[in-house]
mmCIF file of C-alpha atoms in Angstrom:
data_model
loop_
_atom_site.group_PDB
_atom_site.id
_atom_site.type_symbol
_atom_site.label_atom_id
_atom_site.label_comp_id
_atom_site.label_asym_id
_atom_site.label_seq_id
_atom_site.Cartn_x
_atom_site.Cartn_y
_atom_site.Cartn_z
ATOM 1 C CA MET A 1 -6.310 -1.045 7.996
ATOM 2 C CA SER A 2 -7.922 -4.238 9.128
ATOM 3 C CA ALA A 3 -11.221 -3.781 7.281
ATOM 4 C CA PHE A 4 -12.262 -2.761 3.804
ATOM 5 C CA VAL A 5 -11.597 0.878 2.992
ATOM 6 C CA THR A 6 -14.761 2.270 1.481
ATOM 7 C CA GLY A 7 -14.757 4.120 -1.786
ATOM 8 C CA GLY A 8 -12.097 2.119 -3.587
ATOM 9 C CA PRO A 9 -14.100 1.927 -6.837
ATOM 10 C CA ASP A 10 -13.747 5.733 -7.187
ATOM 11 C CA LEU A 11 -10.449 4.897 -8.894
ATOM 12 C CA PRO A 12 -11.081 2.312 -11.633
ATOM 13 C CA LEU A 13 -9.489 -1.107 -11.366
ATOM 14 C CA THR A 14 -7.333 -1.420 -14.475
ATOM 15 C CA GLY A 15 -5.142 -4.408 -13.638
ATOM 16 C CA GLU A 16 -2.128 -2.128 -13.294
ATOM 17 C CA ARG A 17 -2.769 -1.305 -9.628
ATOM 18 C CA THR A 18 -4.805 -2.713 -6.789
ATOM 19 C CA VAL A 19 -7.525 -0.762 -4.975
ATOM 20 C CA PRO A 20 -9.229 -1.312 -1.609
ATOM 21 C CA GLY A 21 -12.926 -1.915 -1.122
ATOM 22 C CA LEU A 22 -13.559 -4.552 -3.805
ATOM 23 C CA ALA A 23 -14.327 -8.107 -2.701
ATOM 24 C CA GLU A 24 -12.942 -9.605 -5.931
ATOM 25 C CA GLU A 25 -9.675 -7.689 -5.515
ATOM 26 C CA ASN A 26 -9.302 -8.290 -1.793
ATOM 27 C CA TYR A 27 -6.634 -11.018 -1.967
ATOM 28 C CA TRP A 28 -4.242 -8.795 -3.935
ATOM 29 C CA PHE A 29 -5.012 -5.745 -1.836
ATOM 30 C CA ARG A 30 -4.262 -7.614 1.400
ATOM 31 C CA ARG A 31 -1.101 -9.106 -0.085
ATOM 32 C CA HIS A 32 0.129 -5.573 -0.728
ATOM 33 C CA GLU A 33 -1.224 -4.149 2.529
ATOM 34 C CA VAL A 34 0.740 -6.545 4.733
ATOM 35 C CA VAL A 35 4.054 -5.044 3.619
ATOM 36 C CA TYR A 36 2.912 -1.512 4.461
ATOM 37 C CA GLU A 37 1.710 -2.643 7.873
ATOM 38 C CA ARG A 38 4.824 -4.612 8.792
ATOM 39 C CA LEU A 39 7.318 -1.974 7.604
ATOM 40 C CA SER A 40 5.520 1.243 8.574
ATOM 41 C CA ASP A 41 7.632 1.556 11.715
ATOM 42 C CA ARG A 42 10.613 2.187 9.427
ATOM 43 C CA CYS A 43 8.892 5.466 8.507
ATOM 44 C CA ALA A 44 8.191 6.693 12.038
ATOM 45 C CA GLN A 45 8.951 10.407 12.452
ATOM 46 C CA ARG A 46 10.707 10.524 9.084
ATOM 47 C CA ASP A 47 10.241 12.358 5.799
ATOM 48 C CA VAL A 48 8.958 9.747 3.370
ATOM 49 C CA LEU A 49 8.486 9.593 -0.390
ATOM 50 C CA GLU A 50 6.209 6.924 -1.782
ATOM 51 C CA ALA A 51 7.285 6.686 -5.401
ATOM 52 C CA GLY A 52 4.431 5.215 -7.393
ATOM 53 C CA CYS A 53 1.732 5.426 -4.731
ATOM 54 C CA GLY A 54 -1.214 4.390 -6.932
ATOM 55 C CA GLU A 55 -4.544 4.628 -5.125
ATOM 56 C CA GLY A 56 -2.854 6.120 -2.070
ATOM 57 C CA TYR A 57 -4.034 3.806 0.708
ATOM 58 C CA GLY A 58 -0.442 2.874 1.593
ATOM 59 C CA ALA A 59 0.785 6.464 1.717
ATOM 60 C CA ASP A 60 -2.109 7.279 4.022
ATOM 61 C CA LEU A 61 -1.227 4.356 6.293
ATOM 62 C CA ILE A 62 2.363 5.601 6.459
ATOM 63 C CA ALA A 63 1.053 9.080 7.340
ATOM 64 C CA ASP A 64 -0.107 7.619 10.662
ATOM 65 C CA VAL A 65 3.520 7.494 11.817
ATOM 66 C CA ALA A 66 5.680 9.607 9.475
ATOM 67 C CA ARG A 67 6.621 13.240 9.937
ATOM 68 C CA ARG A 68 5.711 13.913 6.311
ATOM 69 C CA VAL A 69 4.583 11.790 3.366
ATOM 70 C CA ILE A 70 5.063 12.844 -0.239
ATOM 71 C CA GLY A 71 3.147 10.774 -2.767
ATOM 72 C CA LEU A 72 4.238 10.579 -6.386
ATOM 73 C CA ASP A 73 2.512 9.014 -9.365
ATOM 74 C CA TYR A 74 2.601 9.548 -13.108
ATOM 75 C CA ASP A 75 -1.116 8.900 -13.627
ATOM 76 C CA GLU A 76 -3.198 12.092 -13.513
ATOM 77 C CA SER A 77 -6.358 10.333 -12.312
ATOM 78 C CA ALA A 78 -4.474 8.712 -9.426
ATOM 79 C CA VAL A 79 -3.002 12.069 -8.420
ATOM 80 C CA ALA A 80 -6.434 13.705 -8.351
ATOM 81 C CA HIS A 81 -7.872 10.762 -6.417
ATOM 82 C CA VAL A 82 -5.185 10.848 -3.726
ATOM 83 C CA ARG A 83 -5.465 14.607 -3.289
ATOM 84 C CA ALA A 84 -9.220 14.344 -2.802
ATOM 85 C CA ARG A 85 -9.277 11.270 -0.579
ATOM 86 C CA TYR A 86 -6.059 11.378 1.449
ATOM 87 C CA PRO A 87 -5.363 15.014 2.443
ATOM 88 C CA ARG A 88 -2.476 14.044 4.744
ATOM 89 C CA VAL A 89 -0.420 13.031 1.692
ATOM 90 C CA ASP A 90 1.517 15.754 -0.162
ATOM 91 C CA MET A 91 0.586 14.401 -3.588
ATOM 92 C CA ARG A 92 2.589 15.239 -6.701
ATOM 93 C CA GLN A 93 2.562 14.172 -10.327
ATOM 94 C CA GLY A 94 5.837 13.193 -11.932
ATOM 95 C CA ASN A 95 8.060 10.669 -13.672
ATOM 96 C CA LEU A 96 9.806 8.096 -11.501
ATOM 97 C CA ALA A 97 12.847 8.257 -13.786
ATOM 98 C CA GLN A 98 13.274 11.921 -12.799
ATOM 99 C CA LEU A 99 12.014 12.325 -9.257
ATOM 100 C CA PRO A 100 10.821 15.922 -8.685
ATOM 101 C CA LEU A 101 12.657 16.249 -5.370
ATOM 102 C CA ALA A 102 15.888 17.906 -4.330
ATOM 103 C CA ASP A 103 19.011 15.914 -3.542
ATOM 104 C CA ARG A 104 19.082 14.397 -0.037
ATOM 105 C CA SER A 105 15.562 15.587 0.793
ATOM 106 C CA VAL A 106 13.912 12.495 2.327
ATOM 107 C CA ASP A 107 14.773 9.798 4.864
ATOM 108 C CA VAL A 108 12.804 6.925 3.335
ATOM 109 C CA VAL A 109 11.704 5.994 -0.171
ATOM 110 C CA VAL A 110 8.860 3.482 -0.347
ATOM 111 C CA ASN A 111 8.359 1.656 -3.644
ATOM 112 C CA PHE A 112 5.964 -1.258 -3.359
ATOM 113 C CA GLN A 113 4.864 -3.295 -6.368
ATOM 114 C CA VAL A 114 6.141 -0.688 -8.844
ATOM 115 C CA ILE A 115 9.686 -1.513 -10.007
ATOM 116 C CA GLU A 116 8.380 -4.344 -12.238
ATOM 117 C CA HIS A 117 6.372 -1.757 -14.207
ATOM 118 C CA LEU A 118 9.370 0.446 -15.055
ATOM 119 C CA TRP A 119 11.360 0.367 -18.277
ATOM 120 C CA ASP A 120 14.519 1.914 -16.809
ATOM 121 C CA GLN A 121 14.807 0.307 -13.400
ATOM 122 C CA GLY A 122 18.439 1.302 -12.920
ATOM 123 C CA GLN A 123 17.681 4.970 -13.530
ATOM 124 C CA PHE A 124 14.873 4.907 -10.976
ATOM 125 C CA VAL A 125 17.049 3.267 -8.314
ATOM 126 C CA ALA A 126 19.759 5.871 -8.987
ATOM 127 C CA GLU A 127 17.145 8.585 -8.455
ATOM 128 C CA CYS A 128 16.191 6.991 -5.137
ATOM 129 C CA ALA A 129 19.845 7.157 -4.066
ATOM 130 C CA ARG A 130 19.972 10.815 -5.094
ATOM 131 C CA VAL A 131 16.941 11.992 -3.080
ATOM 132 C CA LEU A 132 17.727 9.940 0.043
ATOM 133 C CA ARG A 133 19.759 11.441 2.842
ATOM 134 C CA PRO A 134 22.964 9.570 3.791
ATOM 135 C CA GLY A 135 21.997 6.391 5.597
ATOM 136 C CA GLY A 136 18.406 6.701 4.383
ATOM 137 C CA THR A 137 16.253 3.666 3.694
ATOM 138 C CA LEU A 138 14.794 2.275 0.488
ATOM 139 C CA LEU A 139 11.864 -0.091 1.028
ATOM 140 C CA MET A 140 10.996 -1.969 -2.154
ATOM 141 C CA SER A 141 8.670 -4.861 -2.920
ATOM 142 C CA THR A 142 8.044 -6.688 -6.172
ATOM 143 C CA PRO A 143 6.554 -9.998 -7.322
ATOM 144 C CA ASN A 144 9.086 -12.810 -7.250
ATOM 145 C CA ARG A 145 9.705 -13.681 -10.911
ATOM 146 C CA ILE A 146 10.293 -17.342 -10.075
ATOM 147 C CA THR A 147 6.801 -17.858 -8.664
ATOM 148 C CA PHE A 148 4.854 -15.097 -10.420
ATOM 149 C CA SER A 149 5.802 -15.954 -14.017
ATOM 150 C CA PRO A 150 7.281 -19.451 -13.653
ATOM 151 C CA GLY A 151 9.227 -20.769 -16.604
ATOM 152 C CA ARG A 152 8.605 -17.688 -18.735
ATOM 153 C CA ASP A 153 11.003 -15.249 -20.377
ATOM 154 C CA THR A 154 8.363 -12.499 -20.394
ATOM 155 C CA PRO A 155 5.986 -11.556 -17.551
ATOM 156 C CA ILE A 156 2.468 -12.951 -17.456
ATOM 157 C CA ASN A 157 1.104 -9.562 -16.366
ATOM 158 C CA PRO A 158 0.942 -7.305 -19.467
ATOM 159 C CA PHE A 159 1.664 -4.240 -17.308
ATOM 160 C CA HIS A 160 5.023 -5.631 -16.160
ATOM 161 C CA THR A 161 8.172 -4.866 -18.134
ATOM 162 C CA ARG A 162 10.769 -6.834 -16.159
ATOM 163 C CA GLU A 163 10.246 -9.026 -13.115
ATOM 164 C CA LEU A 164 13.057 -9.928 -10.734
ATOM 165 C CA ASN A 165 14.176 -12.755 -8.498
ATOM 166 C CA ALA A 166 15.955 -12.149 -5.192
ATOM 167 C CA ALA A 167 19.458 -12.217 -6.684
ATOM 168 C CA GLU A 168 18.478 -9.841 -9.502
ATOM 169 C CA LEU A 169 16.817 -7.398 -7.111
ATOM 170 C CA THR A 170 19.875 -7.439 -4.876
ATOM 171 C CA GLU A 171 22.140 -6.767 -7.869
ATOM 172 C CA LEU A 172 19.927 -3.885 -9.043
ATOM 173 C CA LEU A 173 20.178 -2.163 -5.661
ATOM 174 C CA THR A 174 23.834 -2.811 -4.867
ATOM 175 C CA GLU A 175 24.970 -1.618 -8.305
ATOM 176 C CA ALA A 176 23.408 1.757 -7.436
ATOM 177 C CA GLY A 177 25.459 1.912 -4.234
ATOM 178 C CA PHE A 178 22.888 0.645 -1.759
ATOM 179 C CA SER A 179 23.832 -1.835 0.934
ATOM 180 C CA MET A 180 21.349 -4.592 1.683
ATOM 181 C CA GLU A 181 19.973 -4.725 5.206
ATOM 182 C CA ALA A 182 17.465 -7.510 4.561
ATOM 183 C CA MET A 183 15.640 -9.463 1.884
ATOM 184 C CA LEU A 184 12.204 -10.599 3.028
ATOM 185 C CA GLY A 185 9.665 -12.853 1.367
ATOM 186 C CA VAL A 186 5.865 -12.816 1.465
ATOM 187 C CA PHE A 187 4.351 -16.280 1.921
ATOM 188 C CA HIS A 188 0.912 -17.717 2.564
ATOM 189 C CA GLY A 189 0.327 -18.275 6.267
ATOM 190 C CA PRO A 190 -1.568 -21.276 7.675
ATOM 191 C CA ARG A 191 -5.068 -20.020 6.858
ATOM 192 C CA LEU A 192 -4.166 -19.272 3.246
ATOM 193 C CA VAL A 193 -2.543 -22.687 2.948
ATOM 194 C CA GLU A 194 -5.920 -24.117 3.989
ATOM 195 C CA LEU A 195 -7.669 -21.999 1.354
ATOM 196 C CA ASP A 196 -5.169 -23.197 -1.249
ATOM 197 C CA ALA A 197 -6.139 -26.784 -0.467
ATOM 198 C CA ARG A 198 -9.843 -25.911 -0.589
ATOM 199 C CA HIS A 199 -9.495 -24.492 -4.100
ATOM 200 C CA GLY A 200 -7.615 -27.195 -5.942
ATOM 201 C CA GLY A 201 -4.173 -26.456 -4.529
ATOM 202 C CA SER A 202 -3.915 -22.740 -5.309
ATOM 203 C CA LEU A 203 -6.195 -19.866 -4.368
ATOM 204 C CA ILE A 204 -4.237 -17.714 -6.832
ATOM 205 C CA ASP A 205 -4.797 -20.115 -9.736
ATOM 206 C CA ALA A 206 -8.484 -20.350 -8.860
ATOM 207 C CA GLN A 207 -8.796 -16.575 -9.153
ATOM 208 C CA ILE A 208 -6.859 -16.464 -12.424
ATOM 209 C CA ALA A 209 -9.007 -19.236 -13.898
ATOM 210 C CA ARG A 210 -12.137 -17.294 -13.011
ATOM 211 C CA ALA A 211 -10.740 -14.166 -14.651
ATOM 212 C CA LEU A 212 -9.774 -16.012 -17.837
ATOM 213 C CA ALA A 213 -13.236 -17.598 -18.024
ATOM 214 C CA ASP A 214 -14.841 -14.143 -17.798
ATOM 215 C CA ALA A 215 -17.658 -15.720 -15.802
ATOM 216 C CA PRO A 216 -19.398 -14.914 -12.504
ATOM 217 C CA TRP A 217 -17.447 -15.760 -9.365
ATOM 218 C CA PRO A 218 -18.408 -19.032 -7.649
ATOM 219 C CA GLU A 219 -19.931 -18.089 -4.306
ATOM 220 C CA ASP A 220 -17.455 -20.120 -2.247
ATOM 221 C CA LEU A 221 -14.426 -18.648 -4.020
ATOM 222 C CA LEU A 222 -15.665 -15.077 -3.692
ATOM 223 C CA ALA A 223 -16.450 -15.569 -0.009
ATOM 224 C CA ASP A 224 -12.990 -16.979 0.672
ATOM 225 C CA VAL A 225 -11.224 -14.232 -1.295
ATOM 226 C CA ALA A 226 -13.252 -11.543 0.492
ATOM 227 C CA SER A 227 -12.315 -13.053 3.858
ATOM 228 C CA VAL A 228 -8.550 -12.716 3.382
ATOM 229 C CA ARG A 229 -6.768 -10.352 5.780
ATOM 230 C CA SER A 230 -3.212 -9.075 5.838
ATOM 231 C CA ALA A 231 -2.569 -11.209 8.933
ATOM 232 C CA ASP A 232 -3.045 -14.305 6.737
ATOM 233 C CA PHE A 233 0.328 -13.620 5.061
ATOM 234 C CA ASP A 234 3.764 -14.290 6.561
ATOM 235 C CA LEU A 235 6.667 -11.902 5.995
ATOM 236 C CA VAL A 236 9.832 -13.966 6.367
ATOM 237 C CA ASP A 237 13.431 -12.754 6.730
ATOM 238 C CA SER A 238 15.638 -14.833 4.457
ATOM 239 C CA GLY A 239 18.427 -14.469 6.994
ATOM 240 C CA GLY A 240 16.315 -15.523 9.957
ATOM 241 C CA ARG A 241 15.427 -18.837 11.559
ATOM 242 C CA ASP A 242 12.436 -19.518 9.295
ATOM 243 C CA SER A 243 13.537 -22.267 6.908
ATOM 244 C CA ARG A 244 11.419 -21.187 3.928
ATOM 245 C CA ASP A 245 13.453 -20.474 0.799
ATOM 246 C CA ILE A 246 13.288 -16.857 -0.445
ATOM 247 C CA ASN A 247 13.050 -18.251 -3.992
ATOM 248 C CA ASP A 248 9.697 -19.816 -3.079
ATOM 249 C CA SER A 249 8.212 -16.522 -1.878
ATOM 250 C CA LEU A 250 5.297 -14.796 -3.578
ATOM 251 C CA ASP A 251 6.728 -11.280 -3.298
ATOM 252 C CA LEU A 252 10.198 -10.004 -2.488
ATOM 253 C CA VAL A 253 10.724 -7.155 -0.021
ATOM 254 C CA ALA A 254 14.107 -5.447 0.032
ATOM 255 C CA ILE A 255 15.345 -3.155 2.794
ATOM 256 C CA ALA A 256 18.374 -1.234 1.534
ATOM 257 C CA VAL A 257 20.463 1.620 2.935
ATOM 258 C CA SER A 258 21.704 4.566 0.894
ATOM 259 C CA PRO A 259 25.389 5.476 0.847
#
């Protein structure tokens, strides 16, 4: 998925999920897309559940390599959209606190940019452990609380209930019996660092300021945001040779193994 996916506006942009195909939303879409692209090999020839699949572009990307992809979302409009647009995904409607799957029925659970929206995060993680086969994999990403809502007790995003840092995410997963294979961090790569400098030190802050002003996008900002690609982000293993601190990451990506 290296280019815009057409038809994204068919599912309205609410602020609760990202959609492809919108220039103004492209930075956030690509920031999510990179995790699907880099971890899709973990789903190769496996039965996969994407819990909270939103617009469905990620589940469809996983369908390129997986044996089977089940999509699950609570929102009725998202379910209808995925069924119409991504026929390779076995789309279902349901509550993430009570996954509508049998015990030990899938090899991988994918949960990207969702856990921060849930009221009962522990219950959801326990449900992931229940539906995964022994030794199955949970792939989870979430905004890093330290950098996403710095210095705040409550999230900036009104759709978020509880954001996590790396230690808190690790604790959430290990308390449910998962063992941690890796904790990765999403960072701006060199080109995005250049764009940060071009827009007063932070491309993210420039976008937020435009949104708060409720004004037309400056042409240079819109052009730069529309030009962002998933390759502009780095996905760094906190246990690897890259010296960047996981606490400075934009998003956290956990790879955990079920008991």
